[in-house]
CSV table of C-alpha atoms in Angstrom, one decimal:
chain,number,residue,atom,x,y,z
A,1,MET,CA,-238.8,-15.5,-48.0
A,2,GLU,CA,-235.3,-14.9,-49.3
A,3,ALA,CA,-236.6,-12.3,-51.8
A,4,ILE,CA,-238.3,-10.4,-49.0
A,5,GLU,CA,-235.2,-10.4,-46.9
A,6,LEU,CA,-233.1,-9.2,-49.9
A,7,ILE,CA,-235.6,-6.4,-50.5
A,8,LEU,CA,-235.5,-5.4,-46.8
A,9,LEU,CA,-231.7,-5.5,-46.9
A,10,PHE,CA,-231.6,-3.4,-50.0
A,11,ILE,CA,-234.0,-0.8,-48.4
A,12,ALA,CA,-231.9,-0.7,-45.2
A,13,SER,CA,-228.7,-0.1,-47.3
A,14,LEU,CA,-230.4,2.7,-49.1
A,15,ILE,CA,-231.5,4.3,-45.9
A,16,ASP,CA,-228.0,4.0,-44.5
A,17,LEU,CA,-226.6,5.5,-47.7
A,18,CYS,CA,-229.0,8.4,-47.5
A,19,GLN,CA,-228.2,9.1,-43.9
A,20,GLN,CA,-224.5,9.1,-44.7
A,21,GLN,CA,-225.1,11.6,-47.5
A,22,LEU,CA,-227.2,13.8,-45.2
A,23,GLN,CA,-224.5,13.8,-42.6
A,24,ALA,CA,-221.8,14.5,-45.1
A,25,GLY,CA,-223.8,17.4,-46.4
A,26,ALA,CA,-224.6,18.8,-42.9
A,27,PRO,CA,-223.3,22.3,-42.4
A,28,GLN,CA,-220.5,23.0,-40.0
A,29,ILE,CA,-221.8,24.7,-36.9
A,30,GLN,CA,-220.5,25.7,-33.5
A,31,LEU,CA,-222.5,25.5,-30.2
A,32,ARG,CA,-222.2,27.3,-27.0
A,33,LEU,CA,-224.2,27.7,-23.7
A,34,ALA,CA,-224.8,31.3,-22.8
A,35,GLY,CA,-227.1,33.4,-20.6
A,36,THR,CA,-227.5,33.8,-16.9
A,37,SER,CA,-225.9,30.6,-15.7
A,38,ARG,CA,-222.5,31.0,-14.0
A,39,VAL,CA,-221.4,27.4,-14.6
A,40,PRO,CA,-220.1,26.0,-18.0
A,41,ASN,CA,-222.4,23.0,-18.3
A,42,GLU,CA,-225.7,24.8,-18.5
A,43,GLY,CA,-227.2,27.8,-20.2
A,44,ARG,CA,-229.1,29.1,-23.2
A,45,LEU,CA,-228.3,27.0,-26.3
A,46,GLU,CA,-226.8,29.2,-29.1
A,47,VAL,CA,-225.7,28.1,-32.6
A,48,PHE,CA,-223.1,29.7,-34.8
A,49,TYR,CA,-224.3,29.3,-38.4
A,50,ASN,CA,-223.8,31.4,-41.6
A,51,GLY,CA,-221.4,33.8,-39.7
A,52,GLN,CA,-223.9,34.7,-36.9
A,53,TRP,CA,-224.8,33.4,-33.5
A,54,GLY,CA,-228.5,32.6,-32.9
A,55,THR,CA,-230.8,30.5,-30.7
A,56,VAL,CA,-233.0,27.4,-30.8
A,57,CYS,CA,-236.7,27.4,-30.2
A,58,ASP,CA,-238.1,25.1,-27.5
A,59,ASP,CA,-240.9,23.7,-29.7
A,60,ASP,CA,-240.8,19.9,-29.9
A,61,PHE,CA,-237.5,19.9,-28.0
A,62,ASN,CA,-236.8,16.8,-25.9
A,63,ILE,CA,-234.1,15.1,-24.0
A,64,GLU,CA,-232.8,13.2,-27.0
A,65,VAL,CA,-232.0,16.6,-28.7
A,66,ALA,CA,-230.3,17.7,-25.5
A,67,HIS,CA,-228.1,14.6,-25.5
A,68,VAL,CA,-226.9,15.4,-29.0
A,69,VAL,CA,-226.1,19.0,-27.9
A,70,CYS,CA,-224.2,18.0,-24.7
A,71,LYS,CA,-222.2,15.4,-26.5
A,72,GLN,CA,-221.3,17.9,-29.3
A,73,LEU,CA,-220.2,20.3,-26.5
A,74,GLY,CA,-218.0,17.6,-25.0
A,75,PHE,CA,-220.1,16.5,-22.1
A,76,GLU,CA,-221.2,12.9,-21.4
A,77,LEU,CA,-224.9,13.4,-21.5
A,78,ALA,CA,-227.8,15.8,-20.9
A,79,MET,CA,-229.4,16.0,-17.4
A,80,ASN,CA,-232.3,18.2,-18.4
A,81,TRP,CA,-233.4,21.0,-20.7
A,82,ALA,CA,-235.4,24.2,-20.1
A,83,HIS,CA,-238.1,26.0,-22.1
A,84,SER,CA,-239.3,29.6,-22.2
A,85,ALA,CA,-235.9,31.3,-22.0
A,86,LYS,CA,-235.0,30.2,-18.5
A,87,TYR,CA,-231.4,31.5,-19.0
A,88,GLY,CA,-232.5,34.8,-20.5
A,89,GLN,CA,-233.6,35.8,-24.0
A,90,GLY,CA,-231.0,35.6,-26.7
A,91,GLU,CA,-230.4,37.9,-29.7
A,92,GLY,CA,-230.1,37.5,-33.5
A,93,PRO,CA,-231.9,34.8,-35.6
A,94,ILE,CA,-233.7,31.8,-34.2
A,95,TRP,CA,-231.8,29.3,-36.3
A,96,LEU,CA,-233.7,26.1,-35.5
A,97,ASP,CA,-237.3,25.2,-34.7
A,98,ASN,CA,-239.0,21.9,-34.1
A,99,VAL,CA,-235.7,20.1,-33.8
A,100,ARG,CA,-236.0,16.3,-33.8
A,101,CYS,CA,-233.0,13.9,-33.1
A,102,SER,CA,-232.7,10.2,-32.6
A,103,GLY,CA,-229.9,10.8,-30.1
A,104,ALA,CA,-227.3,9.0,-32.2
A,105,GLU,CA,-226.3,12.1,-34.3
A,106,SER,CA,-222.8,13.5,-33.8
A,107,SER,CA,-223.9,17.1,-34.5
A,108,LEU,CA,-227.1,19.1,-34.1
A,109,ALA,CA,-226.9,20.0,-37.8
A,110,GLU,CA,-227.6,16.3,-38.6
A,111,CYS,CA,-231.0,16.4,-36.8
A,112,GLU,CA,-234.3,17.2,-38.5
A,113,SER,CA,-235.9,20.6,-38.2
A,114,ASN,CA,-238.0,23.2,-40.1
A,115,GLY,CA,-234.8,24.3,-41.8
A,116,TRP,CA,-232.2,27.0,-41.0
A,117,GLY,CA,-233.9,30.2,-39.9
A,118,VAL,CA,-237.5,28.9,-40.6
A,119,THR,CA,-239.5,29.5,-37.4
A,120,ASP,CA,-242.5,31.1,-35.9
A,121,CYS,CA,-241.0,31.5,-32.4
A,122,LYS,CA,-239.9,34.5,-30.4
A,123,HIS,CA,-236.9,34.7,-28.1
A,124,SER,CA,-239.1,34.2,-25.1
A,125,GLU,CA,-239.1,30.5,-26.3
A,126,ASP,CA,-235.3,30.1,-26.4
A,127,VAL,CA,-234.3,26.7,-25.2
A,128,GLY,CA,-231.8,26.0,-22.4
A,129,ILE,CA,-229.7,23.0,-21.7
A,130,LEU,CA,-228.3,21.3,-18.5
A,131,CYS,CA,-225.4,18.9,-19.2
A,132,SER,CA,-223.7,16.5,-16.9
A,133,THR,CA,-220.5,17.8,-15.2
A,134,THR,CA,-218.6,14.7,-16.6
A,135,ARG,CA,-216.8,15.4,-19.8
A,136,LEU,CA,-216.3,12.8,-22.5
A,137,ARG,CA,-212.9,11.2,-22.8
A,138,PRO,CA,-213.1,9.3,-26.1
A,139,GLU,CA,-211.0,6.1,-26.6
A,140,PRO,CA,-208.3,6.3,-27.8
A,141,LEU,CA,-207.1,9.5,-26.1
A,142,VAL,CA,-205.0,11.9,-28.1
A,143,ARG,CA,-202.2,14.3,-27.1
A,144,LEU,CA,-199.5,16.4,-28.8
A,145,ARG,CA,-195.9,16.0,-27.5
A,146,SER,CA,-192.6,17.7,-28.0
A,147,GLY,CA,-194.1,20.7,-29.7
A,148,PRO,CA,-192.5,24.2,-28.9
A,149,HIS,CA,-196.0,25.7,-28.4
A,150,ALA,CA,-199.5,24.7,-27.5
A,151,GLY,CA,-201.4,23.4,-30.5
A,152,GLU,CA,-198.5,21.7,-32.3
A,153,GLY,CA,-196.3,18.6,-31.8
A,154,ARG,CA,-196.1,14.9,-32.4
A,155,VAL,CA,-199.4,13.1,-32.4
A,156,GLU,CA,-199.7,10.3,-29.8
A,157,VAL,CA,-202.7,8.2,-28.9
A,158,LEU,CA,-203.6,6.0,-25.9
A,159,LYS,CA,-204.9,2.6,-26.7
A,160,ASN,CA,-205.1,-0.4,-24.3
A,161,GLY,CA,-203.4,1.6,-21.6
A,162,LYS,CA,-200.3,2.4,-23.6
A,163,TRP,CA,-199.3,5.6,-25.5
A,164,GLY,CA,-198.0,5.3,-29.1
A,165,THR,CA,-197.4,7.3,-32.2
A,166,VAL,CA,-199.3,7.5,-35.5
A,167,CYS,CA,-197.7,6.6,-38.9
A,168,ASP,CA,-197.6,9.4,-41.5
A,169,ASP,CA,-198.6,7.0,-44.3
A,170,LYS,CA,-201.6,8.7,-46.1
A,171,TRP,CA,-201.7,11.3,-43.3
A,172,ASN,CA,-203.3,14.5,-44.7
A,173,LEU,CA,-204.9,17.8,-43.6
A,174,GLN,CA,-208.3,16.1,-43.0
A,175,SER,CA,-206.7,13.6,-40.6
A,176,ALA,CA,-204.9,16.3,-38.8
A,177,SER,CA,-208.1,18.3,-38.5
A,178,VAL,CA,-209.8,15.4,-36.7
A,179,VAL,CA,-207.0,15.5,-34.1
A,180,CYS,CA,-207.2,19.3,-33.8
A,181,ARG,CA,-211.0,19.4,-33.3
A,182,GLU,CA,-210.7,16.6,-30.6
A,183,LEU,CA,-208.2,18.8,-28.8
A,184,GLY,CA,-210.3,21.9,-29.2
A,185,TYR,CA,-208.1,23.8,-31.6
A,186,GLY,CA,-210.6,24.1,-34.5
A,187,SER,CA,-209.1,22.9,-37.8
A,188,ALA,CA,-205.6,21.8,-38.5
A,189,LYS,CA,-205.0,24.8,-40.8
A,190,GLU,CA,-206.0,27.2,-38.0
A,191,ALA,CA,-203.9,25.4,-35.4
A,192,VAL,CA,-200.6,25.7,-37.3
A,193,LEU,CA,-201.1,29.3,-38.5
A,194,ILE,CA,-201.4,31.1,-35.2
A,195,ARG,CA,-200.1,30.7,-31.6
A,196,LEU,CA,-199.6,32.7,-28.4
A,197,VAL,CA,-196.1,32.9,-26.9
A,198,GLY,CA,-194.4,34.4,-23.9
A,199,GLY,CA,-197.5,34.7,-21.7
A,200,ARG,CA,-197.8,33.7,-18.0
A,201,SER,CA,-200.3,31.0,-19.1
A,202,THR,CA,-201.6,29.4,-22.3
A,203,GLU,CA,-204.5,31.9,-22.4
A,204,GLU,CA,-202.3,34.9,-23.0
A,205,GLY,CA,-199.3,36.0,-24.9
A,206,LYS,CA,-197.9,37.7,-28.0
A,207,VAL,CA,-199.7,36.7,-31.2
A,208,GLU,CA,-197.5,35.0,-33.8
A,209,VAL,CA,-198.8,33.9,-37.2
A,210,GLN,CA,-197.3,31.8,-40.0
A,211,MET,CA,-197.3,33.7,-43.3
A,212,VAL,CA,-195.6,33.1,-46.7
A,213,VAL,CA,-192.8,35.7,-47.0
A,214,ARG,CA,-191.0,35.8,-50.3
A,215,GLY,CA,-192.2,32.3,-51.1
A,216,VAL,CA,-191.2,30.8,-47.7
A,217,LYS,CA,-193.4,30.1,-44.7
A,218,LYS,CA,-192.3,32.1,-41.7
A,219,TRP,CA,-193.5,32.6,-38.2
A,220,GLY,CA,-193.7,36.2,-37.1
A,221,ALA,CA,-195.4,38.9,-35.0
A,222,VAL,CA,-198.5,40.9,-35.8
A,223,CYS,CA,-198.3,44.7,-35.8
A,224,GLY,CA,-199.8,46.2,-32.6
A,225,GLU,CA,-200.8,49.4,-34.3
A,226,LEU,CA,-204.6,49.8,-34.2
A,227,TRP,CA,-204.9,46.4,-32.6
A,228,GLY,CA,-208.2,46.2,-30.7
A,229,ILE,CA,-210.7,44.0,-28.9
A,230,ASN,CA,-212.4,42.8,-32.1
A,231,GLU,CA,-209.1,41.5,-33.4
A,232,ALA,CA,-208.3,39.9,-30.1
A,233,MET,CA,-211.7,38.2,-30.1
A,234,VAL,CA,-211.0,36.5,-33.4
A,235,VAL,CA,-207.6,35.2,-32.1
A,236,CYS,CA,-209.2,33.7,-28.9
A,237,ARG,CA,-212.0,32.1,-30.9
A,238,GLN,CA,-209.5,30.7,-33.5
A,239,LEU,CA,-207.4,29.2,-30.7
A,240,GLY,CA,-210.5,27.7,-29.0
A,241,MET,CA,-209.8,29.8,-25.9
A,242,GLY,CA,-213.2,31.5,-25.5
A,243,PHE,CA,-213.4,35.3,-25.6
A,244,ALA,CA,-210.9,38.1,-25.5
A,245,ASN,CA,-210.3,39.7,-22.2
A,246,HIS,CA,-207.7,42.2,-23.3
A,247,ALA,CA,-206.2,43.4,-26.6
A,248,ILE,CA,-202.6,44.5,-26.1
A,249,GLN,CA,-200.8,46.8,-28.5
A,250,GLU,CA,-197.4,46.7,-26.8
A,251,THR,CA,-196.3,43.3,-25.4
A,252,TRP,CA,-193.3,44.8,-23.8
A,253,TYR,CA,-193.2,42.3,-20.9
A,254,TRP,CA,-193.6,39.2,-23.2
A,255,GLN,CA,-190.8,37.6,-25.2
A,256,GLY,CA,-191.5,36.2,-28.7
A,257,THR,CA,-190.1,33.1,-30.2
A,258,PRO,CA,-186.4,33.5,-31.3
A,259,GLY,CA,-186.3,34.3,-35.0
A,260,ALA,CA,-190.0,35.3,-35.1
A,261,GLU,CA,-189.7,38.9,-33.9
A,262,ASP,CA,-190.2,40.4,-37.3
A,263,VAL,CA,-193.7,41.6,-38.2
A,264,VAL,CA,-195.3,39.4,-40.9
A,265,MET,CA,-198.9,40.8,-40.7
A,266,SER,CA,-200.1,44.4,-40.3
A,267,GLY,CA,-203.2,46.5,-40.7
A,268,VAL,CA,-205.4,43.8,-39.2
A,269,ARG,CA,-209.1,44.9,-39.0
A,270,CYS,CA,-211.7,42.5,-37.9
A,271,THR,CA,-215.5,42.8,-37.3
A,272,GLY,CA,-215.1,40.3,-34.5
A,273,THR,CA,-217.2,37.5,-36.0
A,274,GLU,CA,-214.5,36.0,-38.2
A,275,MET,CA,-213.4,32.4,-37.5
A,276,SER,CA,-209.7,33.1,-38.1
A,277,ILE,CA,-207.4,36.1,-38.3
A,278,GLN,CA,-206.7,35.2,-41.9
A,279,GLN,CA,-210.3,36.1,-42.7
A,280,CYS,CA,-209.8,39.6,-41.4
A,281,ARG,CA,-208.7,42.5,-43.6
A,282,HIS,CA,-205.0,43.2,-43.5
A,283,HIS,CA,-202.2,44.8,-45.5
A,284,SER,CA,-201.1,42.9,-48.6
A,285,VAL,CA,-197.6,44.4,-48.0
A,286,VAL,CA,-196.5,44.6,-44.3
A,287,HIS,CA,-196.4,48.2,-43.1
A,288,CYS,CA,-195.7,48.7,-39.4
A,289,PRO,CA,-193.8,52.0,-38.8
A,290,ARG,CA,-193.4,51.3,-35.1
A,291,GLY,CA,-191.8,47.9,-35.7
A,292,GLY,CA,-192.5,44.6,-34.0
A,293,GLY,CA,-190.7,43.0,-31.1
A,294,ARG,CA,-192.1,44.2,-27.9
A,295,ARG,CA,-194.5,46.5,-29.7
A,296,ALA,CA,-196.3,43.6,-31.3
A,297,ALA,CA,-199.9,42.6,-30.8
A,298,GLY,CA,-201.0,40.4,-27.9
A,299,VAL,CA,-204.1,39.0,-26.2
A,300,THR,CA,-205.4,37.6,-23.1
A,301,CYS,CA,-208.3,35.2,-23.4
A,302,THR,CA,-211.0,34.0,-21.0
A,303,GLU,CA,-213.6,31.2,-21.0
A,304,HIS,CA,-216.4,33.5,-19.8
A,305,ALA,CA,-217.3,37.1,-20.6
A,306,PRO,CA,-220.2,39.5,-19.9
A,307,ASP,CA,-222.7,40.5,-22.5
A,308,LEU,CA,-224.7,43.7,-22.2
A,309,ILE,CA,-228.0,44.3,-24.0
A,310,LEU,CA,-230.5,47.2,-23.8
A,311,ASN,CA,-234.2,46.7,-23.2
A,312,ALA,CA,-235.5,48.2,-26.5
A,313,ARG,CA,-239.2,48.1,-25.5
A,314,LEU,CA,-238.6,50.2,-22.4
A,315,VAL,CA,-236.9,52.9,-24.4
A,316,GLN,CA,-239.8,53.0,-26.8
A,317,GLU,CA,-242.5,53.1,-24.1
A,318,SER,CA,-240.7,55.7,-21.8
A,319,SER,CA,-239.6,58.3,-24.3
A,320,TYR,CA,-241.0,61.9,-24.1
A,321,LEU,CA,-240.0,65.6,-24.6
A,322,GLU,CA,-239.2,68.0,-21.8
A,323,ASP,CA,-238.5,71.8,-22.1
A,324,ARG,CA,-236.2,72.2,-19.1
A,325,PRO,CA,-235.1,75.6,-17.8
A,326,LEU,CA,-231.4,76.4,-18.0
A,327,SER,CA,-231.4,77.2,-14.3
A,328,MET,CA,-231.9,73.4,-13.7
A,329,LEU,CA,-229.2,72.3,-16.1
A,330,GLU,CA,-226.0,73.9,-14.7
A,331,CYS,CA,-224.5,70.5,-13.6
A,332,ALA,CA,-225.5,68.8,-16.9
A,333,HIS,CA,-223.9,71.7,-18.8
A,334,GLU,CA,-220.7,71.3,-16.8
A,335,GLU,CA,-220.6,67.6,-17.7
A,336,GLU,CA,-221.2,68.5,-21.4
A,337,CYS,CA,-224.6,66.8,-21.6
A,338,LEU,CA,-226.0,69.7,-23.7
A,339,SER,CA,-225.5,70.7,-27.3
A,340,LYS,CA,-222.8,73.2,-28.1
A,341,SER,CA,-225.4,76.0,-28.8
A,342,ALA,CA,-226.2,76.0,-25.0
A,343,ASP,CA,-222.8,77.7,-24.5
A,344,ASP,CA,-224.0,80.9,-26.2
A,345,MET,CA,-227.3,81.2,-24.3
A,346,ALA,CA,-228.0,83.9,-21.7
A,347,TRP,CA,-227.7,81.7,-18.6
A,348,PRO,CA,-229.8,81.1,-16.5
A,349,TYR,CA,-232.6,82.3,-18.8
A,350,GLY,CA,-234.1,80.1,-21.5
A,351,HIS,CA,-234.6,76.4,-21.8
A,352,ARG,CA,-233.4,73.3,-23.7
A,353,ARG,CA,-235.6,70.7,-25.4
A,354,LEU,CA,-234.6,67.3,-24.2
A,355,LEU,CA,-235.6,63.9,-25.6
A,356,ARG,CA,-235.8,61.8,-22.4
A,357,PHE,CA,-236.2,58.1,-21.9
A,358,SER,CA,-235.4,55.3,-19.4
A,359,SER,CA,-232.9,52.5,-20.1
A,360,GLN,CA,-232.6,49.0,-18.6
A,361,ILE,CA,-229.2,47.4,-19.3
A,362,HIS,CA,-229.1,43.6,-18.8
A,363,ASN,CA,-226.0,41.4,-18.4
A,364,ASN,CA,-226.9,38.2,-20.3
A,365,GLY,CA,-223.3,36.9,-20.4
A,366,ARG,CA,-221.4,34.4,-18.3
A,367,ALA,CA,-219.3,36.8,-16.2
A,368,ASP,CA,-220.0,40.0,-14.3
A,369,PHE,CA,-219.6,43.3,-16.1
A,370,THR,CA,-217.2,45.5,-14.1
A,371,PRO,CA,-215.2,48.6,-14.9
A,372,ARG,CA,-211.7,48.0,-16.2
A,373,ASN,CA,-210.2,50.5,-13.8
A,374,GLY,CA,-210.2,50.1,-10.0
A,375,ARG,CA,-211.9,52.5,-7.6
A,376,HIS,CA,-208.7,54.4,-7.0
A,377,THR,CA,-208.8,55.7,-10.6
A,378,TRP,CA,-212.5,56.8,-10.6
A,379,THR,CA,-213.2,60.5,-11.0
A,380,TRP,CA,-215.2,62.4,-8.5
A,381,HIS,CA,-217.7,65.0,-9.9
A,382,GLU,CA,-218.5,67.5,-7.2
A,383,CYS,CA,-221.5,69.0,-9.0
A,384,HIS,CA,-223.5,65.8,-9.2
A,385,ARG,CA,-221.6,64.3,-6.2
A,386,HIS,CA,-220.8,61.0,-7.8
A,387,TYR,CA,-218.0,58.9,-9.2
A,388,HIS,CA,-217.4,58.2,-12.9
A,389,SER,CA,-216.0,54.6,-13.2
A,390,ILE,CA,-215.9,54.5,-17.0
A,391,GLU,CA,-215.1,57.4,-19.3
A,392,VAL,CA,-218.2,56.9,-21.5
A,393,PHE,CA,-220.7,54.1,-20.8
A,394,THR,CA,-223.2,54.9,-23.6
A,395,TYR,CA,-223.7,57.1,-26.6
A,396,TYR,CA,-227.2,58.5,-27.4
A,397,ASP,CA,-227.5,59.8,-31.0
A,398,LEU,CA,-230.2,61.2,-33.2
A,399,LEU,CA,-229.5,60.4,-36.9
A,400,THR,CA,-231.0,61.3,-40.2
A,401,LEU,CA,-232.4,58.4,-42.2
A,402,ASN,CA,-229.1,58.3,-44.2
A,403,GLY,CA,-227.0,58.1,-40.9
A,404,SER,CA,-225.9,61.7,-40.5
A,405,LYS,CA,-225.8,62.8,-36.8
A,406,VAL,CA,-228.0,65.8,-35.9
A,407,ALA,CA,-227.9,65.5,-32.1
A,408,GLU,CA,-225.9,63.5,-29.6
A,409,GLY,CA,-225.6,62.7,-25.9
A,410,HIS,CA,-223.6,60.4,-23.7
A,411,LYS,CA,-223.7,58.8,-20.3
A,412,ALA,CA,-220.7,58.3,-18.1
A,413,SER,CA,-221.0,55.3,-15.8
A,414,PHE,CA,-221.5,57.3,-12.6
A,415,CYS,CA,-223.3,54.5,-10.9
A,416,LEU,CA,-223.1,51.1,-12.4
A,417,GLU,CA,-225.1,48.7,-10.1
A,418,ASP,CA,-227.6,45.9,-9.8
A,419,SER,CA,-231.0,47.7,-9.8
A,420,ASN,CA,-232.8,44.3,-10.1
A,421,CYS,CA,-232.0,40.7,-10.7
A,422,GLY,CA,-233.7,37.6,-12.0
A,423,LYS,CA,-235.2,35.0,-9.7
A,424,GLY,CA,-232.8,33.4,-7.4
A,425,ILE,CA,-229.9,35.8,-8.2
A,426,GLN,CA,-228.3,38.0,-5.5
A,427,LYS,CA,-227.3,41.6,-6.1
A,428,ARG,CA,-223.5,42.0,-5.8
A,429,TYR,CA,-222.9,45.7,-6.8
A,430,GLU,CA,-224.2,48.9,-5.2
A,431,CYS,CA,-222.8,52.4,-5.6
A,432,ALA,CA,-223.7,53.7,-2.1
A,433,ASN,CA,-220.8,54.5,0.2
A,434,PHE,CA,-218.2,54.3,-2.6
A,435,GLY,CA,-219.2,50.6,-3.2
A,436,GLU,CA,-218.1,48.4,-6.0
A,437,GLN,CA,-219.7,49.0,-9.4
A,438,GLY,CA,-220.8,46.5,-11.9
A,439,ILE,CA,-223.7,44.4,-13.3
A,440,THR,CA,-224.0,40.8,-12.1
A,441,VAL,CA,-224.9,38.0,-14.5
A,442,GLY,CA,-228.7,37.8,-14.7
A,443,CYS,CA,-229.1,41.3,-13.3
A,444,TRP,CA,-229.8,44.7,-14.9
A,445,ASP,CA,-229.0,48.4,-14.2
A,446,THR,CA,-231.9,50.8,-14.7
A,447,TYR,CA,-231.2,54.5,-15.7
A,448,ARG,CA,-234.5,56.3,-15.1
A,449,HIS,CA,-235.7,59.0,-17.5
A,450,ASP,CA,-235.4,61.7,-14.7
A,451,ILE,CA,-231.7,61.3,-14.1
A,452,ASP,CA,-229.4,64.1,-15.4
A,453,CYS,CA,-227.9,63.4,-18.8
A,454,GLN,CA,-230.4,60.6,-19.5
A,455,TRP,CA,-231.4,62.5,-22.7
A,456,VAL,CA,-230.5,63.9,-26.1
A,457,ASP,CA,-230.6,67.7,-26.4
A,458,ILE,CA,-232.7,68.2,-29.6
A,459,THR,CA,-233.2,72.0,-29.2
A,460,ASP,CA,-231.6,72.7,-32.6
A,461,VAL,CA,-233.3,69.8,-34.4
A,462,ALA,CA,-235.8,70.5,-37.1
A,463,PRO,CA,-239.0,68.5,-37.4
A,464,GLY,CA,-238.7,65.3,-39.5
A,465,ASP,CA,-238.1,61.6,-39.5
A,466,TYR,CA,-235.0,60.3,-37.7
A,467,ILE,CA,-233.3,57.3,-36.2
A,468,PHE,CA,-232.6,57.2,-32.5
A,469,GLN,CA,-229.6,55.2,-31.6
A,470,VAL,CA,-228.1,54.0,-28.3
A,471,ILE,CA,-224.7,52.3,-28.1
A,472,LEU,CA,-223.5,50.5,-24.9
A,473,ASN,CA,-219.8,50.3,-24.1
A,474,PRO,CA,-219.0,52.2,-27.3
A,475,LYS,CA,-215.3,52.3,-26.8
A,476,PHE,CA,-215.0,48.6,-26.0
A,477,GLU,CA,-213.5,49.6,-22.6
A,478,VAL,CA,-214.8,46.3,-21.1
A,479,ALA,CA,-214.5,43.1,-23.1
A,480,GLU,CA,-217.8,41.3,-23.9
A,481,SER,CA,-218.7,38.0,-25.6
A,482,ASP,CA,-220.7,39.8,-28.3
A,483,PHE,CA,-220.6,43.5,-29.2
A,484,ARG,CA,-223.2,43.2,-32.0
A,485,ASN,CA,-226.1,43.5,-29.6
A,486,ASN,CA,-224.7,46.6,-27.9
A,487,VAL,CA,-226.6,48.8,-30.4
A,488,MET,CA,-230.3,49.7,-30.2
A,489,ARG,CA,-232.1,51.7,-32.8
A,490,CYS,CA,-235.6,53.2,-33.1
A,491,ARG,CA,-237.5,55.0,-35.9
A,492,CYS,CA,-238.4,58.5,-34.6
A,493,LYS,CA,-240.9,61.1,-35.8
A,494,TYR,CA,-240.7,64.7,-34.5
A,495,ASP,CA,-243.2,67.3,-35.5
A,496,GLY,CA,-241.7,70.2,-33.5
A,497,ARG,CA,-243.9,69.7,-30.5
A,498,ARG,CA,-244.2,65.9,-29.9
A,499,ILE,CA,-242.1,62.9,-30.7
A,500,TRP,CA,-243.0,59.3,-31.5
A,501,MET,CA,-240.7,56.3,-31.1
A,502,HIS,CA,-241.5,53.0,-32.9
A,503,ASN,CA,-239.9,49.8,-34.2
A,504,CYS,CA,-237.2,49.9,-31.5
A,505,HIS,CA,-234.9,46.9,-31.9
A,506,THR,CA,-231.5,45.6,-30.7
A,507,GLY,CA,-228.8,44.7,-33.1
A,508,ASN,CA,-226.5,46.4,-35.5
A,509,TYR,CA,-228.6,46.2,-38.6
A,510,ALA,CA,-230.7,48.6,-40.7
A,511,PHE,CA,-234.4,49.0,-40.7
């Protein structure tokens, strides 16, 4: 009997050791809830792995997996989960399929599955999660005290109802990272290398980073020249503050930290997916002709942001050619919706060949998509008798297979409204009578093929194989949670009389 017990004990220890090794080798991932929900504790489950956000398939999903997800997100437990893309279909890879958890795992990465990216699912099977509204408050509680800025200070813990300090004996970066993750700042390295100062709240301010200058660590400003929404997005993510709402090139109304006005980083260029600003390209030697101080970079962050995506299938199914008389194109010509060669034609005689299509633009984010500028700044166009609320809302381009542009179009946001909404969602925006413009979360705006400028003028294009491309919000005028799904591309074949669209897909990647 003792031998059997020893064998069972040995097997149990081996299993425990294997589980520890598996957990130690589990990849570091981030989770978020996205989609049509307007509250933070429910939405489509998305996973950030290998530098890209993706979704999880609902196959074999159960409440135990949902519990692991909610706990990892900082909620007490899961209330329910939803199948069949209840919160809208996601984009990018489907990272996990047939996920199986015991419920005791600390991260979704520790659960069993088919493997990263191994799936037979479609985005119509994206899983959703409903977590409890109660957030976890682990014991002991942790706080930072006496630090000059958010994200730094003396570590204090609450135990048995009393706050106390932590001895620095054997304290290292790994220990500090545990505290930073618990407080929502990412890793310890990130928390001490970047901060926001001078803002009206902790979610905004001038960006200051700590860099090594002539062998000495020094806090300083970031050059505001060429600073944009992608760079701001990385800063907000690094600080654990959600998404960028504004990228500010001149923080003239925010004061920096005394002694940190000098620029210590310049030429920052990010794709928007980096986990820290140090991962972005930047000058090896600081070069900022306009100086720092009040002309330094700044950001405002927000917990929720919109996310636009184009219905690629509708574009493919609705595209066709029209030879339209010049006499019916005077307003479109005035708004520069025709190719330059139209200027030299004998108006109103002749015609232009137009590639027409319908577009359906969904807001799959967590906040409404609204124009940055108020109604008092909108431009009235007498010819079409409508207001333009955004300078350019979309680009329409026809490209050669090597990416050279052969024809182009654009669409100003003359009427950005809720054409239709998902079940149970009320329309909030309507253009009639100078109404508010925007797209509500879970709704979409449809631009029909028969609307002026809803085309690309291909009169001068020779027959051949091309790529048709649509870019939403191309100038990043309105902040979104993800700009990578703002691009839609199709393969296009034109024989001089007819046109075929095929393989239309969303996402900024090649065929």
